XYZ file of C-alpha atoms in Angstrom:
724
model
C 4.277 -3.826 -45.355
C 3.215 -1.577 -42.471
C 2.293 -2.407 -38.908
C -1.163 -0.994 -39.558
C -1.630 -3.289 -42.508
C -0.704 -6.280 -40.427
C -3.066 -5.190 -37.675
C -5.864 -4.706 -40.185
C -5.474 -8.308 -41.307
C -5.600 -9.395 -37.661
C -2.282 -11.273 -37.994
C -0.305 -9.507 -35.287
C -1.813 -7.971 -32.146
C 1.603 -8.371 -30.538
C 3.232 -5.056 -31.448
C 5.748 -2.760 -29.779
C 3.440 -1.682 -26.937
C 2.463 -5.281 -26.162
C 6.132 -6.304 -26.242
C 7.017 -3.512 -23.797
C 4.315 -4.718 -21.411
C 5.697 -8.243 -21.673
C 9.268 -7.220 -20.867
C 7.982 -5.117 -17.968
C 6.434 -8.285 -16.483
C 9.864 -9.877 -16.030
C 10.856 -9.973 -12.353
C 14.536 -10.900 -12.730
C 17.407 -9.886 -15.001
C 17.538 -13.425 -16.336
C 13.864 -13.466 -17.300
C 14.153 -10.091 -19.035
C 17.316 -11.193 -20.851
C 15.726 -14.390 -22.194
C 12.703 -12.499 -23.521
C 14.912 -9.884 -25.166
C 17.293 -12.422 -26.727
C 14.311 -13.916 -28.547
C 12.417 -10.690 -29.281
C 15.347 -8.405 -30.165
C 18.053 -10.811 -31.386
C 15.907 -13.617 -32.833
C 17.461 -16.470 -30.824
C 15.827 -19.855 -30.322
C 15.697 -21.400 -26.826
C 18.362 -23.946 -27.798
C 20.603 -21.123 -29.046
C 20.286 -18.993 -25.900
C 21.916 -21.645 -23.717
C 25.034 -21.608 -25.945
C 25.634 -17.845 -25.832
C 28.870 -16.737 -24.164
C 29.685 -13.141 -23.169
C 32.649 -13.057 -25.555
C 30.348 -13.888 -28.480
C 29.573 -10.153 -28.677
C 31.576 -8.372 -31.360
C 31.784 -4.634 -31.929
C 31.460 -3.409 -35.507
C 31.983 0.234 -36.405
C 32.824 3.087 -34.105
C 30.600 6.010 -35.151
C 28.053 4.935 -34.203
C 29.131 1.831 -32.328
C 27.196 -1.354 -33.170
C 27.437 -4.989 -32.051
C 26.844 -8.426 -33.524
C 26.297 -11.637 -31.579
C 27.689 -14.972 -32.726
C 25.036 -17.708 -32.627
C 26.454 -21.217 -32.192
C 25.159 -24.560 -33.436
C 24.712 -27.736 -31.404
C 28.432 -28.502 -31.595
C 29.332 -25.084 -30.238
C 30.632 -23.858 -33.572
C 29.676 -20.419 -34.995
C 26.549 -20.733 -37.146
C 25.602 -17.127 -37.884
C 25.729 -13.605 -36.511
C 22.706 -11.575 -35.483
C 22.233 -7.906 -34.746
C 22.134 -6.781 -31.095
C 20.515 -3.409 -30.213
C 22.567 -1.151 -27.899
C 20.207 -1.619 -24.958
C 20.372 -5.409 -25.197
C 24.172 -5.303 -25.591
C 24.429 -3.380 -22.314
C 22.120 -5.832 -20.539
C 24.175 -8.800 -21.759
C 27.383 -7.261 -20.477
C 25.766 -6.299 -17.173
C 24.423 -9.815 -16.641
C 27.768 -11.343 -17.585
C 29.863 -8.983 -15.437
C 30.569 -11.655 -12.833
C 30.983 -14.539 -15.289
C 34.066 -15.529 -17.285
C 34.211 -15.087 -21.021
C 34.258 -18.856 -21.617
C 31.156 -19.552 -19.540
C 27.724 -19.716 -21.106
C 25.506 -16.749 -20.370
C 22.449 -18.858 -19.442
C 23.186 -21.999 -17.423
C 19.809 -23.726 -17.832
C 18.350 -26.163 -20.340
C 16.370 -25.064 -23.442
C 13.267 -26.517 -21.797
C 13.867 -24.364 -18.729
C 14.281 -21.319 -20.977
C 10.841 -21.985 -22.444
C 9.385 -22.384 -18.945
C 10.917 -19.104 -17.745
C 9.503 -17.262 -20.760
C 6.110 -18.888 -20.081
C 6.229 -17.590 -16.495
C 6.783 -14.061 -17.797
C 3.929 -14.325 -20.314
C 1.562 -15.668 -17.637
C 2.531 -12.808 -15.350
C 1.900 -10.317 -18.156
C -1.569 -11.816 -18.671
C -2.339 -11.373 -14.967
C -1.026 -7.812 -14.848
C -2.749 -6.619 -18.036
C -5.876 -8.770 -17.986
C -5.108 -9.844 -21.576
C -5.148 -13.654 -21.743
C -3.525 -13.658 -25.187
C -0.150 -13.192 -23.510
C -0.346 -16.769 -22.213
C -0.056 -18.052 -25.797
C 3.201 -16.185 -26.450
C 6.235 -18.490 -26.697
C 9.846 -18.141 -27.862
C 8.817 -18.788 -31.482
C 6.346 -15.879 -31.311
C 9.079 -13.596 -30.003
C 11.254 -14.611 -32.981
C 8.369 -13.734 -35.288
C 8.139 -10.357 -33.566
C 11.886 -9.920 -34.233
C 11.369 -10.680 -37.929
C 8.390 -8.348 -38.200
C 10.306 -5.456 -36.618
C 13.153 -5.818 -39.107
C 11.012 -6.381 -42.191
C 8.196 -3.937 -41.456
C 9.461 -1.234 -39.124
C 13.084 -1.052 -40.265
C 12.420 -2.207 -43.868
C 15.474 -4.467 -43.800
C 15.875 -6.712 -46.832
C 14.463 -10.248 -46.484
C 17.835 -11.801 -47.330
C 19.453 -10.054 -44.344
C 16.572 -10.977 -42.027
C 16.760 -14.607 -43.158
C 20.489 -14.671 -42.427
C 20.476 -13.046 -38.969
C 17.411 -14.991 -37.818
C 18.599 -18.369 -39.046
C 15.500 -19.099 -41.112
C 16.020 -21.856 -43.669
C 13.924 -20.311 -46.434
C 12.101 -17.164 -47.422
C 8.755 -18.936 -46.917
C 9.015 -18.335 -43.168
C 9.197 -14.591 -43.834
C 6.425 -14.493 -46.435
C 3.610 -13.545 -43.966
C 5.370 -10.243 -43.232
C 5.969 -9.147 -46.836
C 3.386 -6.913 -48.537
C 2.982 -7.198 -52.304
C 4.777 -4.211 -53.909
C 2.511 -1.293 -54.812
C 2.902 1.016 -57.800
C 4.974 3.586 -55.891
C 7.526 0.980 -54.817
C 7.800 -0.408 -58.328
C 8.366 3.065 -59.837
C 10.901 3.893 -57.139
C 12.824 0.730 -57.890
C 12.890 1.545 -61.626
C 14.075 5.110 -60.905
C 16.896 3.797 -58.773
C 17.822 1.303 -61.477
C 18.146 3.974 -64.209
C 19.955 6.364 -61.900
C 17.210 8.903 -61.130
C 16.796 9.883 -57.508
C 18.425 11.836 -54.713
C 21.942 11.333 -56.071
C 21.039 13.403 -59.165
C 19.387 16.171 -57.135
C 20.796 19.354 -55.668
C 21.863 17.566 -52.449
C 24.197 15.123 -54.209
C 27.252 17.070 -53.215
C 25.994 18.259 -49.832
C 26.293 14.996 -47.942
C 22.629 14.351 -46.900
C 19.812 13.507 -49.331
C 17.559 15.739 -47.225
C 14.680 15.997 -49.681
C 13.845 12.303 -49.563
C 14.214 12.033 -45.803
C 12.357 15.260 -45.093
C 9.295 14.106 -47.005
C 9.072 10.993 -44.836
C 9.604 12.947 -41.616
C 7.020 15.590 -42.513
C 4.408 12.892 -43.093
C 5.162 10.949 -39.917
C 3.046 11.738 -36.874
C 5.028 12.820 -33.807
C 8.259 13.114 -35.772
C 10.238 16.182 -36.847
C 13.676 17.111 -38.192
C 15.414 20.489 -38.169
C 18.875 21.943 -38.642
C 21.338 23.658 -36.292
C 24.351 25.807 -37.001
C 27.845 24.947 -35.793
C 27.159 26.537 -32.376
C 23.843 24.750 -31.869
C 21.437 27.537 -32.916
C 18.355 26.654 -34.996
C 18.739 27.470 -38.714
C 15.713 25.616 -40.158
C 12.309 24.918 -38.602
C 9.814 23.001 -40.808
C 6.102 22.492 -40.156
C 6.747 19.127 -38.507
C 8.831 20.874 -35.827
C 6.058 23.420 -35.267
C 3.570 20.572 -34.892
C 5.611 18.396 -32.529
C 7.264 21.102 -30.416
C 4.490 23.700 -30.412
C 6.696 26.588 -31.543
C 6.376 28.558 -34.763
C 9.404 29.385 -36.881
C 9.569 32.998 -35.682
C 9.934 31.784 -32.092
C 12.326 28.909 -32.814
C 14.790 30.282 -35.376
C 18.096 31.526 -33.968
C 17.342 29.939 -30.583
C 19.844 27.528 -29.080
C 19.025 23.828 -28.891
C 18.968 24.188 -25.099
C 15.633 26.047 -25.370
C 14.032 22.628 -25.919
C 15.584 21.050 -22.809
C 14.297 20.968 -19.220
C 15.861 22.973 -16.408
C 17.239 19.762 -14.912
C 18.928 18.883 -18.200
C 20.343 22.405 -18.441
C 21.874 22.124 -14.971
C 23.690 18.980 -16.124
C 24.803 20.686 -19.375
C 23.175 17.981 -21.492
C 22.508 20.037 -24.673
C 26.203 20.869 -25.093
C 27.158 17.293 -24.205
C 24.839 15.958 -26.908
C 26.301 18.299 -29.527
C 29.844 17.404 -28.466
C 29.089 13.686 -28.671
C 27.628 14.096 -32.149
C 30.644 16.119 -33.314
C 33.230 13.739 -31.846
C 31.590 10.353 -32.453
C 29.521 11.138 -35.528
C 26.158 10.677 -33.835
C 24.270 11.107 -30.564
C 21.157 9.069 -29.720
C 19.149 9.144 -26.539
C 15.783 9.800 -24.951
C 14.581 12.377 -22.474
C 12.063 15.100 -21.794
C 11.876 18.052 -24.168
C 9.848 21.236 -23.601
C 7.145 22.449 -25.987
C 6.374 26.099 -26.531
C 3.472 25.943 -24.055
C 5.715 24.446 -21.355
C 4.411 20.886 -21.702
C 7.034 18.183 -21.297
C 7.137 15.449 -23.924
C 9.324 12.350 -23.931
C 11.352 12.261 -27.135
C 13.834 9.989 -28.802
C 16.547 12.360 -30.008
C 19.175 11.835 -32.685
C 21.818 14.484 -33.498
C 24.329 14.106 -36.339
C 26.749 16.521 -38.033
C 26.136 17.359 -41.694
C 28.883 17.652 -44.266
C 28.263 21.289 -45.141
C 28.411 22.320 -41.482
C 26.124 22.324 -38.459
C 23.905 19.499 -37.240
C 20.732 17.682 -38.206
C 18.331 16.882 -35.351
C 15.610 14.225 -35.458
C 12.985 14.134 -32.680
C 10.333 11.439 -32.259
C 7.620 12.060 -29.664
C 7.273 8.851 -27.597
C 5.269 10.388 -24.734
C 2.305 8.054 -25.134
C 4.523 4.999 -25.279
C 6.470 6.096 -22.209
C 3.283 6.729 -20.253
C 1.979 3.288 -21.147
C 5.275 1.700 -20.233
C 5.513 3.674 -16.984
C 1.958 2.665 -16.144
C 2.744 -0.987 -16.729
C 5.925 -0.724 -14.675
C 4.149 1.130 -11.872
C 1.465 -1.546 -11.785
C 4.125 -4.252 -11.841
C 5.948 -2.559 -8.956
C 2.685 -2.155 -7.045
C 1.834 -5.824 -7.468
C 5.354 -6.819 -6.467
C 5.149 -4.658 -3.338
C 1.745 -6.113 -2.544
C 3.065 -9.663 -2.955
C 5.866 -8.786 -0.546
C 3.362 -7.372 1.957
C 1.073 -10.403 1.650
C 3.985 -12.769 2.245
C 5.192 -10.685 5.199
C 1.702 -10.639 6.728
C 1.292 -14.389 6.208
C 4.595 -15.274 7.851
C 4.011 -12.736 10.631
C 0.701 -14.457 11.416
C 2.430 -17.845 11.488
C 5.163 -16.540 13.790
C 2.581 -14.931 16.073
C 0.589 -18.160 16.364
C 3.755 -20.081 17.249
C 4.799 -17.684 20.040
C 4.323 -18.792 23.639
C 3.806 -15.408 25.285
C 2.553 -11.939 24.397
C 6.040 -10.466 24.166
C 6.948 -13.201 21.706
C 3.886 -12.443 19.571
C 4.662 -8.741 19.430
C 8.353 -9.309 18.751
C 7.674 -11.836 15.972
C 5.243 -9.534 14.167
C 7.537 -6.502 14.329
C 10.635 -8.392 13.210
C 8.868 -10.070 10.294
C 7.386 -6.817 8.979
C 10.663 -4.932 9.380
C 12.768 -7.675 7.779
C 10.694 -8.088 4.621
C 8.260 -5.363 3.632
C 8.845 -2.224 5.701
C 11.535 -0.048 7.254
C 10.433 -0.808 10.794
C 7.555 -1.631 13.128
C 6.668 -1.466 16.788
C 3.746 -2.503 18.979
C 2.536 -0.083 21.623
C 0.072 -0.159 24.488
C -1.941 2.990 25.108
C -2.633 4.493 28.500
C -6.242 5.429 29.181
C -6.060 8.674 31.108
C -3.137 10.398 29.439
C -3.695 8.947 25.964
C -0.052 7.892 26.055
C 1.520 5.228 23.877
C 4.415 3.066 25.036
C 6.313 0.861 22.525
C 6.720 -2.658 23.928
C 8.411 -4.351 20.942
C 10.529 -2.513 18.355
C 12.228 -3.726 15.159
C 14.026 -1.961 12.327
C 14.298 1.455 13.998
C 16.037 2.946 17.024
C 14.036 2.384 20.230
C 14.497 5.982 21.383
C 13.147 7.283 18.076
C 10.271 4.805 18.287
C 9.340 6.321 21.661
C 9.527 9.839 20.206
C 7.227 8.818 17.357
C 4.826 7.166 19.813
C 4.681 10.290 21.997
C 4.033 12.495 18.958
C 1.244 10.223 17.735
C -0.334 10.127 21.197
C -0.419 13.931 21.288
C -2.432 13.963 18.047
C -4.933 11.408 19.349
C -4.003 9.017 16.548
C -3.795 6.030 18.905
C -7.585 5.829 19.168
C -8.280 4.003 15.930
C -10.199 0.954 14.756
C -8.807 0.447 11.249
C -5.386 1.191 9.762
C -4.764 4.956 9.777
C -2.111 6.284 7.410
C 0.054 9.347 7.918
C 2.390 10.478 5.158
C 4.641 13.432 4.430
C 2.684 13.987 1.197
C -0.772 12.899 2.368
C -3.792 14.693 3.830
C -2.833 13.460 7.314
C 0.834 14.486 7.690
C 3.442 12.962 9.931
C 3.442 14.728 13.332
C 5.958 17.587 13.482
C 6.920 16.722 17.054
C 8.835 13.666 15.787
C 10.254 15.190 12.592
C 13.823 14.547 13.744
C 13.103 10.875 14.405
C 11.449 10.460 11.004
C 14.395 12.122 9.284
C 17.015 10.020 11.091
C 15.214 6.769 10.345
C 14.312 7.715 6.759
C 10.580 7.345 7.437
C 8.166 9.000 4.988
C 4.873 7.345 5.965
C 3.365 5.128 8.640
C 0.234 3.130 9.367
C -1.341 2.575 12.774
C -3.039 -0.820 12.990
C -5.346 -1.693 15.874
C -4.927 -5.024 17.692
C -8.536 -5.588 18.764
C -9.717 -7.924 21.493
C -13.251 -9.115 22.120
C -14.046 -6.363 24.595
C -11.370 -3.774 23.885
C -7.947 -3.471 22.229
C -4.518 -4.918 22.952
C -2.880 -1.760 21.591
C -1.656 -0.746 18.148
C 1.055 -1.774 15.730
C 2.880 1.099 14.042
C 4.260 0.112 10.631
C 6.905 2.457 9.163
C 7.824 2.863 5.499
C 10.514 4.694 3.549
C 7.992 5.320 0.747
C 5.655 8.299 0.865
C 3.096 6.432 -1.279
C 3.002 3.277 0.843
C -0.135 1.709 2.348
C -2.544 1.506 -0.590
C -6.052 0.183 0.042
C -4.957 -3.426 -0.502
C -2.027 -3.017 1.904
C -4.309 -1.485 4.542
C -6.744 -4.372 4.170
C -4.004 -6.966 4.704
C -2.544 -5.058 7.654
C -6.008 -4.726 9.176
C -6.455 -8.490 8.900
C -3.060 -8.987 10.525
C -4.049 -6.675 13.381
C -7.254 -8.604 14.045
C -5.457 -11.949 14.003
C -2.682 -10.732 16.275
C -5.302 -9.411 18.688
C -7.056 -12.771 18.530
C -3.753 -14.575 19.144
C -3.072 -12.498 22.266
C -6.608 -13.116 23.541
C -6.400 -16.846 22.794
C -3.023 -17.087 24.520
C -4.403 -15.439 27.632
C -7.467 -17.708 27.691
C -5.307 -20.776 27.062
C -3.147 -19.944 30.055
C -6.234 -19.568 32.213
C -7.683 -22.870 30.995
C -4.459 -24.806 31.513
C -3.820 -23.396 34.971
C -5.109 -25.250 38.010
C -5.177 -21.932 39.821
C -5.544 -18.319 38.786
C -4.779 -15.036 40.499
C -7.947 -13.268 41.627
C -7.778 -9.511 42.179
C -10.379 -7.369 43.932
C -10.561 -3.645 43.103
C -12.678 -0.726 44.247
C -13.065 2.384 42.102
C -14.903 5.447 43.419
C -15.398 8.935 42.052
C -17.486 10.319 39.228
C -15.126 9.419 36.369
C -17.174 6.255 35.795
C -20.680 6.671 34.326
C -22.057 3.834 36.432
C -20.664 5.403 39.617
C -22.455 8.659 38.860
C -25.781 6.907 38.250
C -25.753 4.812 41.440
C -24.696 7.722 43.653
C -27.372 10.047 42.300
C -30.211 7.478 42.313
C -29.127 5.440 45.363
C -29.429 2.258 43.302
C -27.313 -0.771 42.361
C -25.955 -1.931 38.994
C -24.496 -5.398 38.332
C -22.712 -6.397 35.124
C -24.107 -9.458 33.369
C -22.206 -9.299 30.082
C -19.839 -7.115 28.089
C -19.887 -7.397 24.279
C -17.863 -5.681 21.553
C -19.979 -4.014 18.847
C -19.144 -4.226 15.126
C -17.984 -0.585 15.112
C -15.650 -1.032 18.088
C -18.141 0.222 20.702
C -18.753 -1.671 23.957
C -22.200 -3.010 24.821
C -22.915 -3.451 28.548
C -25.791 -5.572 29.853
C -26.403 -4.583 33.486
C -29.088 -5.356 36.061
C -30.611 -2.270 37.730
C -32.245 -2.470 41.158
C -33.493 0.277 43.488
C -34.454 2.740 40.737
C -36.589 2.996 37.616
C -34.992 2.784 34.132
C -36.194 6.264 32.997
C -34.194 7.895 35.790
C -31.019 6.090 34.697
C -31.706 6.954 31.055
C -31.787 10.678 31.892
C -28.129 10.420 32.925
C -27.336 8.471 29.758
C -28.895 11.167 27.552
C -26.654 13.806 29.123
C -23.446 11.747 28.805
C -21.438 12.024 25.562
C -19.830 8.662 26.293
C -23.161 6.806 25.970
C -24.154 6.186 22.350
C -27.335 4.142 22.926
C -29.424 2.715 25.763
C -32.616 0.703 26.157
C -34.651 -1.504 28.467
C -34.171 -5.165 27.559
C -36.268 -7.002 30.136
C -38.257 -6.443 33.335
C -37.593 -8.971 36.113
C -39.920 -8.036 38.928
C -38.178 -5.268 40.892
C -35.074 -5.515 38.713
C -34.445 -4.432 35.135
C -31.986 -5.649 32.495
C -30.611 -2.574 30.701
C -28.364 -2.173 27.677
C -25.822 0.655 27.403
C -23.534 1.227 24.399
C -20.417 3.017 25.676
C -17.850 4.845 23.568
C -15.823 5.993 26.580
C -13.768 4.103 29.150
C -14.825 2.139 32.223
C -12.953 0.192 34.941
C -13.856 -3.167 33.397
C -12.480 -2.042 30.024
C -9.198 -0.902 31.570
C -8.755 -4.261 33.312
C -9.555 -6.225 30.165
C -7.082 -4.218 28.134
C -4.434 -4.884 30.774
C -4.902 -8.627 30.243
C -7.352 -9.485 33.021
C -10.700 -11.253 32.736
C -13.470 -9.446 34.629
C -15.662 -11.913 36.502
C -17.811 -9.535 38.567
C -18.789 -5.862 38.602
C -21.133 -4.436 41.239
C -21.734 -0.693 41.473
C -23.495 0.994 44.416
C -23.328 4.373 46.189
C -20.858 5.728 43.656
C -18.359 2.868 44.075
C -17.488 0.034 41.687
C -16.342 -3.309 43.104
C -14.641 -5.512 40.525
C -13.235 -9.029 40.616
C -10.803 -10.008 37.880
C -8.693 -13.073 37.109
C -5.148 -13.320 35.774
C -2.879 -16.161 34.720
C -0.463 -17.170 37.506
C 2.556 -15.701 35.703
C 0.891 -12.352 34.936
C 2.363 -9.083 36.216
C -0.134 -7.937 38.861
C 1.675 -4.617 39.318
C 1.296 -3.647 35.660
C -2.422 -4.532 35.695
C -2.981 -2.435 38.805
C -1.023 0.465 37.292
C -3.033 0.253 34.068
C -6.296 0.575 35.986
C -4.913 3.439 38.090
C -3.776 5.215 34.920
C -7.376 5.340 33.732
C -8.978 5.709 37.184
C -6.615 7.255 39.780
C -9.017 6.456 42.639
C -8.752 2.694 42.016
C -7.575 0.622 45.008
C -6.385 -2.972 45.003
C -8.346 -4.521 47.873
C -7.048 -8.046 47.705
C -5.131 -10.712 45.848
C -5.387 -14.474 46.189
C -4.882 -17.717 44.291
C -8.080 -19.616 43.497
C -9.088 -22.545 41.332
C -9.705 -21.615 37.700
C -13.305 -20.716 36.927
C -13.171 -21.667 33.243
C -14.683 -25.164 32.762
C -12.891 -27.706 30.605
C -14.619 -29.097 27.515
C -15.353 -32.330 29.373
C -16.799 -30.497 32.368
C -18.949 -28.411 30.052
C -20.401 -31.475 28.311
C -21.026 -33.199 31.628
C -22.959 -30.193 32.903
C -25.277 -29.822 29.926
C -27.643 -32.775 30.661
C -28.292 -31.396 34.138
C -29.704 -28.202 32.575
C -32.016 -29.903 30.038
C -35.267 -31.818 30.487
C -35.677 -35.096 28.610
C -38.096 -33.439 26.157
C -35.713 -30.545 25.513
C -32.762 -32.882 24.882
C -34.860 -35.108 22.574
C -36.103 -32.106 20.605
C -32.573 -30.694 20.204
C -31.173 -34.074 19.094
C -33.964 -34.666 16.573
C -33.626 -31.150 15.156
C -29.820 -31.294 14.962
C -29.496 -34.718 13.352
C -32.555 -34.082 11.173
C -30.854 -31.073 9.556
C -33.199 -28.448 11.004
C -30.287 -26.134 11.880
C -28.623 -26.489 8.461
C -29.025 -23.904 5.728
C -30.891 -24.600 3.624
C -32.795 -26.752 6.089
C -32.896 -30.479 5.434
C -36.095 -30.833 7.501
C -38.874 -28.437 8.479
C -40.178 -27.999 12.029
C -43.384 -29.784 11.006
C -41.420 -32.820 9.781
C -39.401 -32.989 13.013
C -42.576 -32.574 15.092
C -44.352 -35.372 13.156
C -41.383 -37.681 13.705
C -41.509 -36.977 17.460
C -45.290 -37.250 17.624
C -45.810 -33.718 18.970
C -47.327 -30.550 17.568
C -45.209 -27.894 15.881
C -45.797 -25.274 18.662
C -44.737 -27.823 21.278
C -41.536 -28.593 19.353
C -40.736 -24.861 19.052
C -41.244 -24.425 22.804
C -38.867 -27.309 23.618
C -36.262 -26.009 21.139
C -36.403 -22.442 22.452
C -36.030 -23.457 26.088
C -33.340 -26.040 25.282
C -31.281 -23.531 23.306
C -31.625 -21.006 26.105
C -30.296 -23.509 28.638
C -27.332 -24.299 26.384
C -26.505 -20.614 26.042
C -26.903 -20.052 29.783
C -24.389 -22.845 30.319
C -21.970 -21.304 27.808
C -22.170 -17.827 29.304
C -22.223 -18.929 32.920
C -25.696 -17.682 33.884
C -27.006 -19.117 37.159
C -30.464 -17.719 37.812
C -33.525 -18.401 35.702
C -34.958 -15.175 34.389
C -38.052 -16.657 32.862
C-alpha cells in the first residue's frame, strides 16, 4: 500500500507533513514528547505514564538503534517497540534530571489525553485546519502503524508486536491487496531467483534492485564514491536532483556538494570518517546544486564491500520549508501572545499607580521583564526637540540617554503611531548611539506616543534584541498601550484636581513672534481669546478663538502664510466679534503648558502678548512646568502663583446646576425624548410620537430639544455667555 493510495481513498489526510505541523504546535518538551511517543513509538496514554528512562535499550552498534520496553498495568514488561534516533535523544534529554527508577511522565493517562488535545487544538488554530481538533492518541497510534506498514514496508507481524495490537484486523485498513508484481516477486524469491543470483551476489550490495527504486523515486538519488571520497558513478537521478551532469560531477570530491559553511567545519570528511568507522553516517543539511541553489537533503553514507562508499540523497527542501514556515508562525504567535500579556499587565499596573512616575515605571518594568530587552519613557522638549528619559528599565540609564539624544537629533520623537527603527529595516537605528545599541544588544526599537487630549505626554521607547521585532500586530498592541497610558496620566492629573480643595494657579505672559497668535494681534491691533482647544483625529490641535478689533479675512491672510496652520475658517459672527477655528500643527504656549501637566483655564492675546492662566495639582512641580514653557518659548515670564479653590465642579454640583440652565419646557422635552428612546439607535420613538405625547408640534419639540441640549453642553464645557 502507498501513501498516495490511502490518500486517494480519503482514509488518511494525516500524513507526514500534517504530523510535522502538529509536533511544531507543541509549546513544551513534555507536550512534544507525549505526541511523539504515540506517533513514533505507538504508545497508548496508559502506557506513556509507565515509561522509565532506563526502559530504553540499545541494540546494535553500526548503526546504533534503540528499543523501548512497554510495561503493563502491573509494571511488568509487556513488549518492546522501536524508537527512532531523534525520539531517543528527546527522551534522554527530558529525563536528564530524573532518576532511572522514576517514571518519565508523572501525570495520569487522562491528563496525557488532555495535553495532546491542547496541542491538536493549537495546531488547528495555527493552521486553520479544524480537522486537527479530532486527532487523539489513538489516531497518532494509527499514524505510527501506517508509517511502518506503508512507508517502511515492515511486515504486519512485526507491526502488530511492537504496537501491541491484539489481532491483524486492526492493521487491515493499511494493507493493500497484493498486485501481480508483488506476487511474482514473492514466487521468484521462493525459488531462489533474484539479486542473490545476479552479478552483485559477491560484491556486498544488491545495487541493481536498489538502484531501480532510487531512479524511479522523485527527489532521490544514489551514487558511488572512491576510497578518498571522489565521485566514481553519477546516474541520471543524481543529475536530476543535484543539477550536475556526469561530466561535471565525476572525479569531483564529495565536498563539491557541500556549502561553504559546512566546508569550514570539515563536515564532508567527518561524514566519510563516521561512515568508515561506524558503518554508516546519516544526517540532514544543505547541499549545493550545480546552479548554486541550496537544497535541504537527508544524506546517508555507507561503505561498500568492494571499496569506496555509497551515498543516498533525498531532497526534503519542500518539507523543510513547510516545517520552517509552521515553526516561524508558531514562534510569531508565541511572541505575540507574550506581547499581548505584557501589554495587558502593563495597563493594569499603570491603572493601579498613584502618580505619573509610578505609571511610567510600571509600564517600563513590565515590558522589559516579559517581552522586550528594555524600555524607557521620555518627555520631549519643544524648542530643542530634545528627549529626556524619565523612567528606564532593562538597559543602562546612561545608554538610554544616549539613545534618546540620537533619536531626538533625527526628529523621531515627533510621532503619532509606533515608529520602528531596525538595523535591517528601511529606517535604521541612529548611528550616533551605535555604541549604546551594541553594548545593550539592541537590534530594533519602537517609539510609541503617549497621547493626551490636547497634546502628548511623551513617548515610550521599546527596545528589542530581535531585528525582526515589531510586526503589525505588535505595533497595534503597543499603540493601544500608548493611548491607554496617556489616558491614565491625564485621568490621574484630573483626579488630583477634582479631589483637591485647592489648586495652584499660575499666571504667565509670553511675548515675541514665536507664537502665531502673537503675530496676528500685533500686526492687526486686535484681541484673541481662547474658547476651546480640541485634539483632531490625526493628532492636530483645533483652536476655537474669539476675534475682536479686526475682520476675519485679515487674520486669515496671516494663516495662509504660516506653515504651522493647516486649516482655518469662520465659525460664527457675534456682532463685533467672530468665532474662528484654526487647526495648528505647530506649537503654542497653551500646548506647552498642557504637555507639562497643567490645565489651561484662560488665554488672552493682545498687542503681541499672550496672557495665560493655568492650574496645577497642589503637589505638582511648578518649577518644571515653568521650565517646560520657557524651553518652548524663551520669552515666557511667570507673573504670579497662588492657591485657589478648584474650578472643576463635582458630579453633584454639576447636576444641581443643570436645572438652573433649562426652562421647564426644555427639561420636559429632554426627559420625554430620553425616556421615550428618541436618543437610542435605532430609535424607539420618532420625534412626531414624542411631540404627540407632549401635545406640541414637531418643530416646537425640535426647538426645545436643540436649546436644551445646547444648555447642557454649555454647562459641561463651562460656557458663561449666551451666543444666540
